[in-house]
Amino acid sequence: MTGTERVMVFGAGGFLGARICALLADRGIEYRGLSRSRGEPHRLCDLAAMHPYALDTQIGMYKPTVVINAAGATLGDSATLVRANVIAVEALLASARDHASHARFVHLGSAAEYGGAPQGTSQDEQTEPCPAGPYGLTKLAGSELVLRAQRNGADAVVLRVFDVIGPDAPESTLTGRVIRDLRSRHTIEAGSLDVWRDFVDVRDVAEAVVAVALADAKPPPVLNVGTGRASLARDVAGQLFELSGQPAKIVEEARPDTIRGATWQQADTALIGKQLGWSPKISLEQSLADSWAARP
């Protein structure tokens, strides 16, 4: 990149967006955070609802060299997911094309786009996407829009991020739900814990996003961000029980993606390691300990 980057982070008020902004600030990199919720230091910006002219104005005035899209929805009905994960991406791509055509576009996709894999295997960037539910389907649709822009000449990349955990994880995540329930009662209400996921710390993910955003060379169109090691969700919940030092009863409810066979996911991270020298630094055990220590 040029060394005089101006980074716009959409979804700056979210779990991952906030970490990205904090990392940019720590490194002295100029950025502007935009969030659909009010609150300093971010500007109000709801991609799924705002008028295109307002978005054009934001991008046209700031003239970013990098646009990071960390916005989106993980929960909600089909219409909510489509608006947040597809329509919002299309609007942001169009505005960036018209008002910041030379900016690198970094889109945070999801491992849910891949769906499940055979036990013991790893999913690389060539894996054929086969999402199992509405969230994965809408995330894939948004990522496909970014990849289409890349094929048409845009400097754009999709980061397929595996299961993000870490301090201050929201209740939409496994660890966030478990910590909430351990904090307030002795019954843990979770989805099926008989699934294997590649859990990666939010701080490591933020490092990967910033590395991709600021890389001198144009990155590959898709990069995985994970640890390369799957863990059983039940074991992860058990480690949090041990950290809490209190007994708990688990109430599991199978989710549609589990029913349809998405019981195993594990990232192949060789490409991002080769291209950018990135690898995760925070162990699962450390991430869970930090998550419990940071509980409200």
PDB file of C-alpha atoms in Angstrom:
ATOM      1  CA  MET A   1       0.000   0.000   0.000  1.00  0.00           C
ATOM      2  CA  THR A   2       1.001   3.671  -0.117  1.00  0.00           C
ATOM      3  CA  GLY A   3       1.961   4.244   3.519  1.00  0.00           C
ATOM      4  CA  THR A   4      -0.654   7.012   3.803  1.00  0.00           C
ATOM      5  CA  GLU A   5      -3.678   4.777   4.191  1.00  0.00           C
ATOM      6  CA  ARG A   6      -7.118   6.000   5.154  1.00  0.00           C
ATOM      7  CA  VAL A   7      -9.238   3.076   6.266  1.00  0.00           C
ATOM      8  CA  MET A   8     -13.022   3.026   6.530  1.00  0.00           C
ATOM      9  CA  VAL A   9     -14.366   0.297   8.807  1.00  0.00           C
ATOM     10  CA  PHE A  10     -18.060  -0.516   8.423  1.00  0.00           C
ATOM     11  CA  GLY A  11     -19.508  -2.416  11.361  1.00  0.00           C
ATOM     12  CA  ALA A  12     -17.053  -0.674  13.678  1.00  0.00           C
ATOM     13  CA  GLY A  13     -19.341  -1.078  16.689  1.00  0.00           C
ATOM     14  CA  GLY A  14     -19.459  -4.864  16.383  1.00  0.00           C
ATOM     15  CA  PHE A  15     -17.414  -7.549  18.109  1.00  0.00           C
ATOM     16  CA  LEU A  16     -14.851  -7.852  15.330  1.00  0.00           C
ATOM     17  CA  GLY A  17     -15.137  -4.334  13.912  1.00  0.00           C
ATOM     18  CA  ALA A  18     -14.274  -2.800  17.281  1.00  0.00           C
ATOM     19  CA  ARG A  19     -11.126  -4.932  17.522  1.00  0.00           C
ATOM     20  CA  ILE A  20     -10.071  -3.932  14.016  1.00  0.00           C
ATOM     21  CA  CYS A  21     -10.485  -0.251  14.882  1.00  0.00           C
ATOM     22  CA  ALA A  22      -8.539  -0.667  18.129  1.00  0.00           C
ATOM     23  CA  LEU A  23      -5.686  -2.332  16.267  1.00  0.00           C
ATOM     24  CA  LEU A  24      -5.594   0.404  13.627  1.00  0.00           C
ATOM     25  CA  ALA A  25      -5.509   3.033  16.381  1.00  0.00           C
ATOM     26  CA  ASP A  26      -2.691   1.216  18.208  1.00  0.00           C
ATOM     27  CA  ARG A  27      -0.632   1.259  15.012  1.00  0.00           C
ATOM     28  CA  GLY A  28      -1.285   4.910  14.310  1.00  0.00           C
ATOM     29  CA  ILE A  29      -3.175   4.207  11.095  1.00  0.00           C
ATOM     30  CA  GLU A  30      -5.791   6.770  10.114  1.00  0.00           C
ATOM     31  CA  TYR A  31      -9.273   5.277  10.065  1.00  0.00           C
ATOM     32  CA  ARG A  32     -12.937   6.153  10.292  1.00  0.00           C
ATOM     33  CA  GLY A  33     -15.313   3.767  12.016  1.00  0.00           C
ATOM     34  CA  LEU A  34     -18.962   3.577  10.991  1.00  0.00           C
ATOM     35  CA  SER A  35     -21.620   1.700  12.910  1.00  0.00           C
ATOM     36  CA  ARG A  36     -25.386   1.230  12.831  1.00  0.00           C
ATOM     37  CA  SER A  37     -25.519   2.028  16.560  1.00  0.00           C
ATOM     38  CA  ARG A  38     -24.920   5.497  17.937  1.00  0.00           C
ATOM     39  CA  GLY A  39     -21.922   6.168  20.107  1.00  0.00           C
ATOM     40  CA  GLU A  40     -18.505   7.763  19.982  1.00  0.00           C
ATOM     41  CA  PRO A  41     -16.100   7.527  18.326  1.00  0.00           C
ATOM     42  CA  HIS A  42     -17.977   5.945  15.429  1.00  0.00           C
ATOM     43  CA  ARG A  43     -20.238   7.643  12.923  1.00  0.00           C
ATOM     44  CA  LEU A  44     -23.789   6.419  12.466  1.00  0.00           C
ATOM     45  CA  CYS A  45     -24.173   4.345   9.304  1.00  0.00           C
ATOM     46  CA  ASP A  46     -26.715   1.577   8.744  1.00  0.00           C
ATOM     47  CA  LEU A  47     -25.776   0.061   5.384  1.00  0.00           C
ATOM     48  CA  ALA A  48     -29.011  -1.905   5.155  1.00  0.00           C
ATOM     49  CA  ALA A  49     -31.230   1.149   5.596  1.00  0.00           C
ATOM     50  CA  MET A  50     -29.406   4.328   4.564  1.00  0.00           C
ATOM     51  CA  HIS A  51     -30.020   6.183   1.300  1.00  0.00           C
ATOM     52  CA  PRO A  52     -27.319   5.606  -1.346  1.00  0.00           C
ATOM     53  CA  TYR A  53     -26.632   9.349  -1.483  1.00  0.00           C
ATOM     54  CA  ALA A  54     -25.736   9.371   2.214  1.00  0.00           C
ATOM     55  CA  LEU A  55     -23.328   6.471   1.747  1.00  0.00           C
ATOM     56  CA  ASP A  56     -21.815   8.121  -1.340  1.00  0.00           C
ATOM     57  CA  THR A  57     -21.269  11.273   0.691  1.00  0.00           C
ATOM     58  CA  GLN A  58     -19.491   9.405   3.487  1.00  0.00           C
ATOM     59  CA  ILE A  59     -17.132   7.616   1.106  1.00  0.00           C
ATOM     60  CA  GLY A  60     -16.690  10.532  -1.291  1.00  0.00           C
ATOM     61  CA  MET A  61     -15.695  12.954   1.461  1.00  0.00           C
ATOM     62  CA  TYR A  62     -13.287  10.602   3.261  1.00  0.00           C
ATOM     63  CA  LYS A  63     -11.711   9.135   0.110  1.00  0.00           C
ATOM     64  CA  PRO A  64     -10.512   5.886   1.721  1.00  0.00           C
ATOM     65  CA  THR A  65      -7.651   3.810   0.388  1.00  0.00           C
ATOM     66  CA  VAL A  66      -9.101   0.750   2.154  1.00  0.00           C
ATOM     67  CA  VAL A  67     -12.723  -0.209   2.842  1.00  0.00           C
ATOM     68  CA  ILE A  68     -13.287  -2.959   5.417  1.00  0.00           C
ATOM     69  CA  ASN A  69     -16.765  -4.425   5.599  1.00  0.00           C
ATOM     70  CA  ALA A  70     -17.220  -5.973   9.046  1.00  0.00           C
ATOM     71  CA  ALA A  71     -20.960  -5.275   9.061  1.00  0.00           C
ATOM     72  CA  GLY A  72     -23.662  -7.904   8.777  1.00  0.00           C
ATOM     73  CA  ALA A  73     -26.208  -9.954  10.688  1.00  0.00           C
ATOM     74  CA  THR A  74     -25.854 -13.424  12.185  1.00  0.00           C
ATOM     75  CA  LEU A  75     -29.391 -13.730  13.529  1.00  0.00           C
ATOM     76  CA  GLY A  76     -32.843 -12.741  12.332  1.00  0.00           C
ATOM     77  CA  ASP A  77     -35.460 -13.732   9.798  1.00  0.00           C
ATOM     78  CA  SER A  78     -34.664 -14.217   6.122  1.00  0.00           C
ATOM     79  CA  ALA A  79     -35.470 -10.617   5.207  1.00  0.00           C
ATOM     80  CA  THR A  80     -33.145  -9.266   7.919  1.00  0.00           C
ATOM     81  CA  LEU A  81     -30.307 -11.513   6.801  1.00  0.00           C
ATOM     82  CA  VAL A  82     -30.763 -10.606   3.133  1.00  0.00           C
ATOM     83  CA  ARG A  83     -30.778  -6.875   3.874  1.00  0.00           C
ATOM     84  CA  ALA A  84     -27.685  -7.018   6.092  1.00  0.00           C
ATOM     85  CA  ASN A  85     -25.604  -9.628   4.273  1.00  0.00           C
ATOM     86  CA  VAL A  86     -26.515  -9.103   0.629  1.00  0.00           C
ATOM     87  CA  ILE A  87     -28.220  -5.780  -0.126  1.00  0.00           C
ATOM     88  CA  ALA A  88     -25.872  -3.848   2.163  1.00  0.00           C
ATOM     89  CA  VAL A  89     -22.831  -5.418   0.498  1.00  0.00           C
ATOM     90  CA  GLU A  90     -24.146  -4.505  -2.936  1.00  0.00           C
ATOM     91  CA  ALA A  91     -24.703  -0.899  -1.849  1.00  0.00           C
ATOM     92  CA  LEU A  92     -21.235  -0.617  -0.343  1.00  0.00           C
ATOM     93  CA  LEU A  93     -19.557  -2.105  -3.390  1.00  0.00           C
ATOM     94  CA  ALA A  94     -21.397   0.301  -5.706  1.00  0.00           C
ATOM     95  CA  SER A  95     -20.490   3.326  -3.627  1.00  0.00           C
ATOM     96  CA  ALA A  96     -16.841   2.273  -3.326  1.00  0.00           C
ATOM     97  CA  ARG A  97     -16.677   1.669  -7.088  1.00  0.00           C
ATOM     98  CA  ASP A  98     -18.038   5.143  -7.860  1.00  0.00           C
ATOM     99  CA  HIS A  99     -16.235   7.176  -5.174  1.00  0.00           C
ATOM    100  CA  ALA A 100     -13.142   5.196  -4.142  1.00  0.00           C
ATOM    101  CA  SER A 101     -12.393   3.048  -7.165  1.00  0.00           C
ATOM    102  CA  HIS A 102      -8.750   2.474  -6.224  1.00  0.00           C
ATOM    103  CA  ALA A 103      -9.490   1.450  -2.634  1.00  0.00           C
ATOM    104  CA  ARG A 104      -8.910  -2.118  -1.523  1.00  0.00           C
ATOM    105  CA  PHE A 105     -12.191  -3.747  -0.494  1.00  0.00           C
ATOM    106  CA  VAL A 106     -11.837  -6.251   2.369  1.00  0.00           C
ATOM    107  CA  HIS A 107     -15.030  -8.195   3.009  1.00  0.00           C
ATOM    108  CA  LEU A 108     -15.506 -10.372   6.064  1.00  0.00           C
ATOM    109  CA  GLY A 109     -17.204 -13.517   4.910  1.00  0.00           C
ATOM    110  CA  SER A 110     -17.861 -16.616   6.984  1.00  0.00           C
ATOM    111  CA  ALA A 111     -16.929 -20.266   7.184  1.00  0.00           C
ATOM    112  CA  ALA A 112     -20.688 -20.863   7.149  1.00  0.00           C
ATOM    113  CA  GLU A 113     -20.412 -20.319   3.393  1.00  0.00           C
ATOM    114  CA  TYR A 114     -18.577 -23.644   3.116  1.00  0.00           C
ATOM    115  CA  GLY A 115     -21.030 -25.687   5.145  1.00  0.00           C
ATOM    116  CA  GLY A 116     -19.842 -28.913   6.728  1.00  0.00           C
ATOM    117  CA  ALA A 117     -16.965 -31.183   5.720  1.00  0.00           C
ATOM    118  CA  PRO A 118     -16.052 -34.844   6.272  1.00  0.00           C
ATOM    119  CA  GLN A 119     -14.676 -35.517   9.750  1.00  0.00           C
ATOM    120  CA  GLY A 120     -10.947 -34.879   9.998  1.00  0.00           C
ATOM    121  CA  THR A 121     -10.600 -32.868   6.785  1.00  0.00           C
ATOM    122  CA  SER A 122      -9.686 -29.208   6.282  1.00  0.00           C
ATOM    123  CA  GLN A 123     -11.470 -26.733   4.033  1.00  0.00           C
ATOM    124  CA  ASP A 124      -9.242 -24.646   1.797  1.00  0.00           C
ATOM    125  CA  GLU A 125     -10.174 -21.726  -0.436  1.00  0.00           C
ATOM    126  CA  GLN A 126     -10.964 -24.058  -3.337  1.00  0.00           C
ATOM    127  CA  THR A 127     -13.637 -25.899  -1.338  1.00  0.00           C
ATOM    128  CA  GLU A 128     -16.999 -25.705  -3.090  1.00  0.00           C
ATOM    129  CA  PRO A 129     -19.361 -23.621  -0.927  1.00  0.00           C
ATOM    130  CA  CYS A 130     -22.392 -25.534   0.310  1.00  0.00           C
ATOM    131  CA  PRO A 131     -24.036 -23.484   3.087  1.00  0.00           C
ATOM    132  CA  ALA A 132     -26.546 -25.273   5.294  1.00  0.00           C
ATOM    133  CA  GLY A 133     -28.868 -22.465   6.400  1.00  0.00           C
ATOM    134  CA  PRO A 134     -30.082 -18.895   5.751  1.00  0.00           C
ATOM    135  CA  TYR A 135     -27.098 -17.236   7.412  1.00  0.00           C
ATOM    136  CA  GLY A 136     -24.557 -19.146   5.330  1.00  0.00           C
ATOM    137  CA  LEU A 137     -26.594 -18.661   2.160  1.00  0.00           C
ATOM    138  CA  THR A 138     -26.825 -14.892   2.580  1.00  0.00           C
ATOM    139  CA  LYS A 139     -23.152 -14.582   3.529  1.00  0.00           C
ATOM    140  CA  LEU A 140     -22.242 -16.545   0.407  1.00  0.00           C
ATOM    141  CA  ALA A 141     -24.432 -14.292  -1.739  1.00  0.00           C
ATOM    142  CA  GLY A 142     -22.667 -11.218  -0.340  1.00  0.00           C
ATOM    143  CA  SER A 143     -19.243 -12.756  -0.893  1.00  0.00           C
ATOM    144  CA  GLU A 144     -20.155 -13.672  -4.464  1.00  0.00           C
ATOM    145  CA  LEU A 145     -20.912 -10.002  -5.141  1.00  0.00           C
ATOM    146  CA  VAL A 146     -17.426  -9.106  -3.896  1.00  0.00           C
ATOM    147  CA  LEU A 147     -15.822 -11.837  -5.997  1.00  0.00           C
ATOM    148  CA  ARG A 148     -17.700 -10.616  -9.066  1.00  0.00           C
ATOM    149  CA  ALA A 149     -16.287  -7.127  -8.478  1.00  0.00           C
ATOM    150  CA  GLN A 150     -12.823  -8.660  -8.127  1.00  0.00           C
ATOM    151  CA  ARG A 151     -13.192 -10.458 -11.461  1.00  0.00           C
ATOM    152  CA  ASN A 152     -14.179  -7.132 -12.996  1.00  0.00           C
ATOM    153  CA  GLY A 153     -10.935  -5.534 -11.878  1.00  0.00           C
ATOM    154  CA  ALA A 154     -11.560  -4.358  -8.319  1.00  0.00           C
ATOM    155  CA  ASP A 155      -8.891  -4.814  -5.640  1.00  0.00           C
ATOM    156  CA  ALA A 156     -11.249  -6.917  -3.502  1.00  0.00           C
ATOM    157  CA  VAL A 157     -10.825  -9.892  -1.192  1.00  0.00           C
ATOM    158  CA  VAL A 158     -13.144 -12.117   0.837  1.00  0.00           C
ATOM    159  CA  LEU A 159     -11.885 -13.357   4.201  1.00  0.00           C
ATOM    160  CA  ARG A 160     -13.762 -16.505   5.176  1.00  0.00           C
ATOM    161  CA  VAL A 161     -13.547 -16.272   8.943  1.00  0.00           C
ATOM    162  CA  PHE A 162     -14.153 -19.365  11.054  1.00  0.00           C
ATOM    163  CA  ASP A 163     -15.795 -19.308  14.538  1.00  0.00           C
ATOM    164  CA  VAL A 164     -14.649 -16.145  16.301  1.00  0.00           C
ATOM    165  CA  ILE A 165     -14.348 -16.161  20.093  1.00  0.00           C
ATOM    166  CA  GLY A 166     -12.557 -14.017  22.656  1.00  0.00           C
ATOM    167  CA  PRO A 167     -13.159 -11.299  25.246  1.00  0.00           C
ATOM    168  CA  ASP A 168     -16.557  -9.582  24.961  1.00  0.00           C
ATOM    169  CA  ALA A 169     -17.943 -12.130  22.494  1.00  0.00           C
ATOM    170  CA  PRO A 170     -21.656 -11.459  21.876  1.00  0.00           C
ATOM    171  CA  GLU A 171     -24.404 -13.834  22.912  1.00  0.00           C
ATOM    172  CA  SER A 172     -24.830 -14.900  19.280  1.00  0.00           C
ATOM    173  CA  THR A 173     -21.601 -16.926  19.715  1.00  0.00           C
ATOM    174  CA  LEU A 174     -21.216 -20.181  21.634  1.00  0.00           C
ATOM    175  CA  THR A 175     -18.840 -18.760  24.222  1.00  0.00           C
ATOM    176  CA  GLY A 176     -20.912 -15.608  24.622  1.00  0.00           C
ATOM    177  CA  ARG A 177     -24.049 -17.635  25.370  1.00  0.00           C
ATOM    178  CA  VAL A 178     -22.270 -19.966  27.786  1.00  0.00           C
ATOM    179  CA  ILE A 179     -20.664 -17.088  29.695  1.00  0.00           C
ATOM    180  CA  ARG A 180     -24.017 -15.284  29.888  1.00  0.00           C
ATOM    181  CA  ASP A 181     -25.729 -18.345  31.338  1.00  0.00           C
ATOM    182  CA  LEU A 182     -22.910 -19.166  33.745  1.00  0.00           C
ATOM    183  CA  ARG A 183     -23.030 -15.598  34.992  1.00  0.00           C
ATOM    184  CA  SER A 184     -26.767 -15.499  35.618  1.00  0.00           C
ATOM    185  CA  ARG A 185     -27.998 -19.040  36.253  1.00  0.00           C
ATOM    186  CA  HIS A 186     -27.005 -22.697  36.465  1.00  0.00           C
ATOM    187  CA  THR A 187     -28.663 -23.803  33.216  1.00  0.00           C
ATOM    188  CA  ILE A 188     -26.751 -23.471  29.968  1.00  0.00           C
ATOM    189  CA  GLU A 189     -28.997 -23.095  26.931  1.00  0.00           C
ATOM    190  CA  ALA A 190     -27.010 -23.875  23.816  1.00  0.00           C
ATOM    191  CA  GLY A 191     -27.440 -25.286  20.363  1.00  0.00           C
ATOM    192  CA  SER A 192     -26.074 -28.752  19.734  1.00  0.00           C
ATOM    193  CA  LEU A 193     -22.629 -29.108  21.300  1.00  0.00           C
ATOM    194  CA  ASP A 194     -21.921 -32.257  19.320  1.00  0.00           C
ATOM    195  CA  VAL A 195     -20.213 -30.227  16.590  1.00  0.00           C
ATOM    196  CA  TRP A 196     -16.585 -29.533  15.782  1.00  0.00           C
ATOM    197  CA  ARG A 197     -15.599 -25.969  14.949  1.00  0.00           C
ATOM    198  CA  ASP A 198     -12.392 -24.065  14.282  1.00  0.00           C
ATOM    199  CA  PHE A 199     -12.434 -21.470  17.077  1.00  0.00           C
ATOM    200  CA  VAL A 200     -10.173 -18.459  16.424  1.00  0.00           C
ATOM    201  CA  ASP A 201      -9.582 -15.530  18.762  1.00  0.00           C
ATOM    202  CA  VAL A 202     -10.968 -12.144  17.739  1.00  0.00           C
ATOM    203  CA  ARG A 203      -7.579 -10.501  18.275  1.00  0.00           C
ATOM    204  CA  ASP A 204      -5.919 -12.879  15.839  1.00  0.00           C
ATOM    205  CA  VAL A 205      -8.689 -12.252  13.310  1.00  0.00           C
ATOM    206  CA  ALA A 206      -8.201  -8.486  13.622  1.00  0.00           C
ATOM    207  CA  GLU A 207      -4.478  -8.972  12.950  1.00  0.00           C
ATOM    208  CA  ALA A 208      -5.312 -10.941   9.814  1.00  0.00           C
ATOM    209  CA  VAL A 209      -7.778  -8.320   8.568  1.00  0.00           C
ATOM    210  CA  VAL A 210      -5.307  -5.473   9.034  1.00  0.00           C
ATOM    211  CA  ALA A 211      -2.510  -7.493   7.411  1.00  0.00           C
ATOM    212  CA  VAL A 212      -4.680  -8.073   4.345  1.00  0.00           C
ATOM    213  CA  ALA A 213      -5.881  -4.468   4.288  1.00  0.00           C
ATOM    214  CA  LEU A 214      -2.363  -3.029   4.293  1.00  0.00           C
ATOM    215  CA  ALA A 215      -0.497  -5.645   2.241  1.00  0.00           C
ATOM    216  CA  ASP A 216       1.579  -4.209  -0.598  1.00  0.00           C
ATOM    217  CA  ALA A 217       0.651  -6.951  -3.048  1.00  0.00           C
ATOM    218  CA  LYS A 218      -2.887  -7.569  -4.206  1.00  0.00           C
ATOM    219  CA  PRO A 219      -4.193 -10.474  -2.135  1.00  0.00           C
ATOM    220  CA  PRO A 220      -5.858 -13.607  -3.528  1.00  0.00           C
ATOM    221  CA  PRO A 221      -9.632 -13.309  -3.980  1.00  0.00           C
ATOM    222  CA  VAL A 222     -10.426 -15.599  -1.003  1.00  0.00           C
ATOM    223  CA  LEU A 223      -8.436 -16.230   2.168  1.00  0.00           C
ATOM    224  CA  ASN A 224      -9.348 -18.413   5.142  1.00  0.00           C
ATOM    225  CA  VAL A 225      -8.864 -17.102   8.682  1.00  0.00           C
ATOM    226  CA  GLY A 226      -8.838 -19.793  11.346  1.00  0.00           C
ATOM    227  CA  THR A 227      -6.478 -21.903  13.441  1.00  0.00           C
ATOM    228  CA  GLY A 228      -6.392 -25.098  11.403  1.00  0.00           C
ATOM    229  CA  ARG A 229      -7.620 -27.097  14.407  1.00  0.00           C
ATOM    230  CA  ALA A 230     -11.199 -28.160  15.089  1.00  0.00           C
ATOM    231  CA  SER A 231     -12.442 -28.452  18.683  1.00  0.00           C
ATOM    232  CA  LEU A 232     -15.584 -30.100  19.988  1.00  0.00           C
ATOM    233  CA  ALA A 233     -18.056 -27.433  21.131  1.00  0.00           C
ATOM    234  CA  ARG A 234     -18.914 -29.494  24.207  1.00  0.00           C
ATOM    235  CA  ASP A 235     -15.261 -29.424  25.278  1.00  0.00           C
ATOM    236  CA  VAL A 236     -15.124 -25.656  24.816  1.00  0.00           C
ATOM    237  CA  ALA A 237     -18.212 -25.236  27.016  1.00  0.00           C
ATOM    238  CA  GLY A 238     -16.636 -27.592  29.552  1.00  0.00           C
ATOM    239  CA  GLN A 239     -13.490 -25.478  29.762  1.00  0.00           C
ATOM    240  CA  LEU A 240     -15.635 -22.438  30.527  1.00  0.00           C
ATOM    241  CA  PHE A 241     -17.430 -24.421  33.272  1.00  0.00           C
ATOM    242  CA  GLU A 242     -14.068 -25.208  34.831  1.00  0.00           C
ATOM    243  CA  LEU A 243     -13.004 -21.576  34.673  1.00  0.00           C
ATOM    244  CA  SER A 244     -16.244 -20.502  36.368  1.00  0.00           C
ATOM    245  CA  GLY A 245     -15.846 -22.980  39.200  1.00  0.00           C
ATOM    246  CA  GLN A 246     -19.598 -23.528  39.411  1.00  0.00           C
ATOM    247  CA  PRO A 247     -21.876 -26.434  38.485  1.00  0.00           C
ATOM    248  CA  ALA A 248     -24.183 -26.127  35.522  1.00  0.00           C
ATOM    249  CA  LYS A 249     -26.746 -28.129  33.565  1.00  0.00           C
ATOM    250  CA  ILE A 250     -26.566 -28.106  29.778  1.00  0.00           C
ATOM    251  CA  VAL A 251     -29.747 -27.919  27.723  1.00  0.00           C
ATOM    252  CA  GLU A 252     -28.930 -28.620  24.075  1.00  0.00           C
ATOM    253  CA  GLU A 253     -31.173 -27.960  21.107  1.00  0.00           C
ATOM    254  CA  ALA A 254     -30.201 -29.179  17.651  1.00  0.00           C
ATOM    255  CA  ARG A 255     -29.999 -26.403  15.052  1.00  0.00           C
ATOM    256  CA  PRO A 256     -30.954 -26.740  11.377  1.00  0.00           C
ATOM    257  CA  ASP A 257     -27.332 -26.619  10.199  1.00  0.00           C
ATOM    258  CA  THR A 258     -26.452 -29.466  12.546  1.00  0.00           C
ATOM    259  CA  ILE A 259     -29.400 -31.525  11.400  1.00  0.00           C
ATOM    260  CA  ARG A 260     -28.293 -31.093   7.791  1.00  0.00           C
ATOM    261  CA  GLY A 261     -24.829 -32.438   8.570  1.00  0.00           C
ATOM    262  CA  ALA A 262     -22.613 -29.397   9.177  1.00  0.00           C
ATOM    263  CA  THR A 263     -21.013 -31.062  12.188  1.00  0.00           C
ATOM    264  CA  TRP A 264     -17.340 -30.548  11.245  1.00  0.00           C
ATOM    265  CA  GLN A 265     -15.408 -27.491  10.122  1.00  0.00           C
ATOM    266  CA  GLN A 266     -11.669 -26.934  10.136  1.00  0.00           C
ATOM    267  CA  ALA A 267      -9.762 -24.272   8.226  1.00  0.00           C
ATOM    268  CA  ASP A 268      -6.848 -24.813   5.922  1.00  0.00           C
ATOM    269  CA  THR A 269      -4.848 -21.616   6.497  1.00  0.00           C
ATOM    270  CA  ALA A 270      -1.826 -22.399   4.347  1.00  0.00           C
ATOM    271  CA  LEU A 271      -2.630 -19.717   1.768  1.00  0.00           C
ATOM    272  CA  ILE A 272      -2.849 -16.750   4.145  1.00  0.00           C
ATOM    273  CA  GLY A 273       0.316 -17.963   5.852  1.00  0.00           C
ATOM    274  CA  LYS A 274       2.156 -18.168   2.542  1.00  0.00           C
ATOM    275  CA  GLN A 275       0.860 -14.851   1.171  1.00  0.00           C
ATOM    276  CA  LEU A 276       1.039 -12.718   4.308  1.00  0.00           C
ATOM    277  CA  GLY A 277       2.980 -14.648   6.934  1.00  0.00           C
ATOM    278  CA  TRP A 278      -0.067 -14.599   9.203  1.00  0.00           C
ATOM    279  CA  SER A 279      -0.761 -17.322  11.724  1.00  0.00           C
ATOM    280  CA  PRO A 280      -2.867 -17.325  14.910  1.00  0.00           C
ATOM    281  CA  LYS A 281      -0.958 -16.556  18.099  1.00  0.00           C
ATOM    282  CA  ILE A 282      -3.582 -16.985  20.843  1.00  0.00           C
ATOM    283  CA  SER A 283      -4.377 -20.518  21.964  1.00  0.00           C
ATOM    284  CA  LEU A 284      -7.921 -21.712  22.590  1.00  0.00           C
ATOM    285  CA  GLU A 285      -7.142 -22.071  26.285  1.00  0.00           C
ATOM    286  CA  GLN A 286      -5.841 -18.496  26.534  1.00  0.00           C
ATOM    287  CA  SER A 287      -8.791 -17.134  24.566  1.00  0.00           C
ATOM    288  CA  LEU A 288     -11.289 -18.836  26.877  1.00  0.00           C
ATOM    289  CA  ALA A 289      -9.434 -17.674  30.002  1.00  0.00           C
ATOM    290  CA  ASP A 290      -9.379 -14.098  28.736  1.00  0.00           C
ATOM    291  CA  SER A 291     -13.060 -14.340  27.779  1.00  0.00           C
ATOM    292  CA  TRP A 292     -14.056 -15.450  31.272  1.00  0.00           C
ATOM    293  CA  ALA A 293     -11.861 -12.795  32.925  1.00  0.00           C
ATOM    294  CA  ALA A 294     -13.461 -10.074  30.757  1.00  0.00           C
ATOM    295  CA  ARG A 295     -17.057 -11.064  31.536  1.00  0.00           C
ATOM    296  CA  PRO A 296     -19.273  -8.126  32.649  1.00  0.00           C
TER     297      PRO A 296
END
